[in-house]
mmCIF file of C-alpha atoms in Angstrom:
data_model
loop_
_atom_site.group_PDB
_atom_site.id
_atom_site.type_symbol
_atom_site.label_atom_id
_atom_site.label_comp_id
_atom_site.label_asym_id
_atom_site.label_seq_id
_atom_site.Cartn_x
_atom_site.Cartn_y
_atom_site.Cartn_z
ATOM 1 C CA MET V 216 -21.582 -9.165 6.622
ATOM 2 C CA ASP V 217 -21.879 -5.462 5.751
ATOM 3 C CA LEU V 218 -18.775 -3.891 3.775
ATOM 4 C CA ALA V 219 -19.474 -0.692 5.679
ATOM 5 C CA ASP V 220 -18.014 -2.528 8.784
ATOM 6 C CA LEU V 221 -14.947 -2.939 6.694
ATOM 7 C CA ILE V 222 -14.305 0.260 4.944
ATOM 8 C CA GLY V 223 -14.909 3.994 5.140
ATOM 9 C CA PRO V 224 -14.117 7.170 3.259
ATOM 10 C CA ASP V 225 -10.593 6.831 4.343
ATOM 11 C CA ARG V 226 -10.374 3.371 3.039
ATOM 12 C CA VAL V 227 -11.255 3.826 -0.408
ATOM 13 C CA VAL V 228 -8.644 4.693 -3.254
ATOM 14 C CA PHE V 229 -9.976 6.242 -6.525
ATOM 15 C CA ALA V 230 -7.794 6.009 -9.722
ATOM 16 C CA ALA V 231 -4.728 4.565 -8.004
ATOM 17 C CA ARG V 232 -1.479 3.974 -10.021
ATOM 18 C CA ALA V 233 0.318 0.726 -10.089
ATOM 19 C CA SER V 234 2.417 -0.856 -12.866
ATOM 20 C CA SER V 235 2.841 -4.339 -11.161
ATOM 21 C CA LYS V 236 1.144 -6.571 -8.686
ATOM 22 C CA GLN V 237 4.023 -6.182 -6.182
ATOM 23 C CA GLN V 238 3.965 -2.590 -6.449
ATOM 24 C CA LEU V 239 0.106 -2.526 -5.856
ATOM 25 C CA LEU V 240 0.284 -4.834 -2.860
ATOM 26 C CA GLN V 241 3.345 -2.673 -1.273
ATOM 27 C CA GLU V 242 1.004 0.527 -1.899
ATOM 28 C CA LEU V 243 -1.985 -1.222 -0.059
ATOM 29 C CA ALA V 244 0.289 -2.481 2.711
ATOM 30 C CA SER V 245 1.589 1.038 3.209
ATOM 31 C CA ARG V 246 -1.910 2.654 3.200
ATOM 32 C CA ALA V 247 -2.970 -0.023 5.703
ATOM 33 C CA ALA V 248 -0.266 0.445 7.902
ATOM 34 C CA THR V 249 -0.678 4.188 8.109
ATOM 35 C CA LEU V 250 -4.366 3.706 8.945
ATOM 36 C CA LEU V 251 -3.699 0.834 11.515
ATOM 37 C CA ASN V 252 -0.439 2.270 12.805
ATOM 38 C CA LEU V 253 1.330 -1.156 11.930
ATOM 39 C CA ASP V 254 4.495 -2.073 9.937
ATOM 40 C CA ALA V 255 3.860 -1.881 6.367
ATOM 41 C CA ARG V 256 6.683 -4.450 5.638
ATOM 42 C CA ALA V 257 4.801 -6.965 8.038
ATOM 43 C CA ILE V 258 1.592 -6.322 6.204
ATOM 44 C CA PHE V 259 3.152 -6.629 2.806
ATOM 45 C CA ASN V 260 4.978 -9.832 3.809
ATOM 46 C CA SER V 261 1.676 -11.455 5.030
ATOM 47 C CA VAL V 262 -0.176 -10.540 1.848
ATOM 48 C CA GLN V 263 2.685 -11.605 -0.376
ATOM 49 C CA ALA V 264 2.992 -14.849 1.546
ATOM 50 C CA ARG V 265 -0.772 -15.451 0.821
ATOM 51 C CA GLU V 266 -0.411 -14.833 -2.941
ATOM 52 C CA GLU V 267 2.313 -17.383 -3.064
ATOM 53 C CA LEU V 268 -0.040 -19.963 -2.068
ATOM 54 C CA GLY V 269 -2.364 -19.025 -5.226
ATOM 55 C CA SER V 270 -3.434 -15.634 -6.668
ATOM 56 C CA THR V 271 -6.146 -13.823 -5.199
ATOM 57 C CA GLY V 272 -7.276 -12.459 -8.564
ATOM 58 C CA LEU V 273 -10.867 -13.890 -8.755
ATOM 59 C CA GLY V 274 -11.432 -12.898 -12.360
ATOM 60 C CA ASN V 275 -13.549 -10.301 -14.329
ATOM 61 C CA GLY V 276 -10.948 -7.761 -13.204
ATOM 62 C CA PHE V 277 -11.341 -8.184 -9.364
ATOM 63 C CA ALA V 278 -8.901 -9.240 -6.783
ATOM 64 C CA LEU V 279 -9.239 -10.039 -3.127
ATOM 65 C CA PRO V 280 -5.743 -10.141 -1.533
ATOM 66 C CA HIS V 281 -6.066 -10.928 2.168
ATOM 67 C CA ALA V 282 -4.001 -12.375 4.933
ATOM 68 C CA ARG V 283 -3.786 -12.628 8.846
ATOM 69 C CA VAL V 284 -1.705 -9.713 10.392
ATOM 70 C CA GLU V 285 -0.110 -9.632 13.807
ATOM 71 C CA GLY V 286 -1.332 -6.710 15.687
ATOM 72 C CA LEU V 287 -4.726 -6.344 14.163
ATOM 73 C CA ASP V 288 -7.761 -6.579 16.444
ATOM 74 C CA ARG V 289 -10.579 -6.594 14.046
ATOM 75 C CA LEU V 290 -11.144 -7.224 10.313
ATOM 76 C CA PHE V 291 -9.798 -4.330 8.023
ATOM 77 C CA GLY V 292 -10.927 -3.584 4.514
ATOM 78 C CA LEU V 293 -9.364 -1.176 1.931
ATOM 79 C CA PHE V 294 -10.799 -0.931 -1.705
ATOM 80 C CA THR V 295 -8.725 0.415 -4.582
ATOM 81 C CA ARG V 296 -9.786 1.254 -8.261
ATOM 82 C CA LEU V 297 -7.086 1.531 -10.432
ATOM 83 C CA ASN V 298 -6.796 4.034 -13.167
ATOM 84 C CA ARG V 299 -5.274 1.099 -15.376
ATOM 85 C CA PRO V 300 -5.853 -2.615 -15.213
ATOM 86 C CA ILE V 301 -2.561 -4.439 -14.206
ATOM 87 C CA HIS V 302 -1.639 -8.141 -14.697
ATOM 88 C CA PHE V 303 -2.439 -10.088 -11.331
ATOM 89 C CA ASP V 304 -2.020 -13.771 -12.201
ATOM 90 C CA SER V 305 -5.819 -14.029 -12.103
ATOM 91 C CA ILE V 306 -7.648 -17.147 -12.598
ATOM 92 C CA ASP V 307 -9.162 -15.983 -16.026
ATOM 93 C CA GLY V 308 -5.855 -14.417 -17.118
ATOM 94 C CA LYS V 309 -7.403 -11.022 -17.271
ATOM 95 C CA PRO V 310 -5.928 -7.770 -15.729
ATOM 96 C CA VAL V 311 -7.324 -6.393 -12.611
ATOM 97 C CA ASP V 312 -8.551 -2.981 -11.955
ATOM 98 C CA LEU V 313 -10.745 -3.536 -8.888
ATOM 99 C CA VAL V 314 -8.812 -4.502 -5.697
ATOM 100 C CA PHE V 315 -10.493 -5.277 -2.136
ATOM 101 C CA LEU V 316 -7.611 -5.887 0.627
ATOM 102 C CA LEU V 317 -8.840 -7.619 3.641
ATOM 103 C CA LEU V 318 -6.697 -7.806 6.680
ATOM 104 C CA ILE V 319 -7.469 -10.322 9.296
ATOM 105 C CA PRO V 320 -6.706 -10.441 12.933
ATOM 106 C CA PRO V 321 -4.523 -13.730 13.886
ATOM 107 C CA THR V 322 -7.322 -14.665 16.504
ATOM 108 C CA ALA V 323 -9.980 -14.507 13.856
ATOM 109 C CA GLY V 324 -12.052 -17.681 13.881
ATOM 110 C CA SER V 325 -14.381 -18.259 10.820
ATOM 111 C CA GLU V 326 -15.961 -14.540 10.721
ATOM 112 C CA HIS V 327 -13.391 -13.561 7.974
ATOM 113 C CA LEU V 328 -14.788 -16.161 5.813
ATOM 114 C CA GLY V 329 -18.062 -14.405 5.831
ATOM 115 C CA ALA V 330 -16.489 -11.173 5.034
ATOM 116 C CA LEU V 331 -14.444 -12.744 2.125
ATOM 117 C CA ALA V 332 -17.637 -14.401 0.804
ATOM 118 C CA ALA V 333 -19.618 -11.075 1.114
ATOM 119 C CA VAL V 334 -16.813 -9.136 -0.836
ATOM 120 C CA ALA V 335 -16.479 -11.728 -3.546
ATOM 121 C CA ARG V 336 -20.092 -11.943 -4.212
ATOM 122 C CA LEU V 337 -20.659 -8.313 -4.535
ATOM 123 C CA LEU V 338 -17.574 -7.589 -6.780
ATOM 124 C CA ARG V 339 -18.292 -10.716 -8.814
ATOM 125 C CA ASP V 340 -21.534 -9.230 -9.779
ATOM 126 C CA GLN V 341 -20.806 -7.872 -13.186
ATOM 127 C CA GLU V 342 -23.337 -4.944 -13.109
ATOM 128 C CA PHE V 343 -22.172 -3.754 -9.737
ATOM 129 C CA ALA V 344 -18.534 -3.882 -10.918
ATOM 130 C CA ALA V 345 -19.513 -1.987 -13.890
ATOM 131 C CA ARG V 346 -20.930 0.731 -11.638
ATOM 132 C CA LEU V 347 -17.767 0.839 -9.544
ATOM 133 C CA ARG V 348 -15.923 1.346 -12.865
ATOM 134 C CA LYS V 349 -18.136 4.241 -13.702
ATOM 135 C CA ALA V 350 -18.144 5.974 -10.196
ATOM 136 C CA ALA V 351 -16.812 9.548 -10.543
ATOM 137 C CA SER V 352 -14.873 9.794 -7.036
ATOM 138 C CA ALA V 353 -13.766 7.854 -4.007
ATOM 139 C CA THR V 354 -16.836 9.109 -2.277
ATOM 140 C CA ALA V 355 -19.235 7.636 -5.065
ATOM 141 C CA LEU V 356 -17.022 4.498 -4.789
ATOM 142 C CA CYS V 357 -17.502 4.369 -0.794
ATOM 143 C CA ASP V 358 -21.258 4.888 -1.101
ATOM 144 C CA LEU V 359 -21.664 2.124 -3.667
ATOM 145 C CA LEU V 360 -19.625 -0.105 -1.575
ATOM 146 C CA CYS V 361 -21.355 0.786 1.683
ATOM 147 C CA ASN V 362 -24.855 0.669 0.343
ATOM 148 C CA PRO V 363 -24.788 -1.597 -2.715
ATOM 149 C CA GLN V 364 -28.499 -2.302 -2.622
ATOM 150 C CA HIS V 365 -29.332 1.326 -2.850
ATOM 151 C CA SER V 366 -27.079 2.042 -5.811
#
């Protein structure tokens, strides 16, 4: 799975501000809803319901919130780097500053598992995560994510 299939320049947020996990998820849902022409509340409710099953904070400052969303016809990704880490109930208890939202069509089979694995593998790489944290702009973040082997 190539991250360039999931995100683009309009799906990368640089130095986002959020004071809580809920506020961040609401902001991500709102941005996704605008790009997808879907209901922000429905997206937020789906993502929140998934979080209630167990935190998607995977450790090392990285979270991968994801959910199936009605009305979606293909996988959708949105990456955010926060200006200040927030508490996310991560498995290692550390705050999160790198967040990749993955929205999944209700009819998706197992292809979303490949997308989840690809994103998790990339962002769990501490050297790669350090490069994301040092990127100077949304464009630089997008370039890193879409071409990780060339960065």
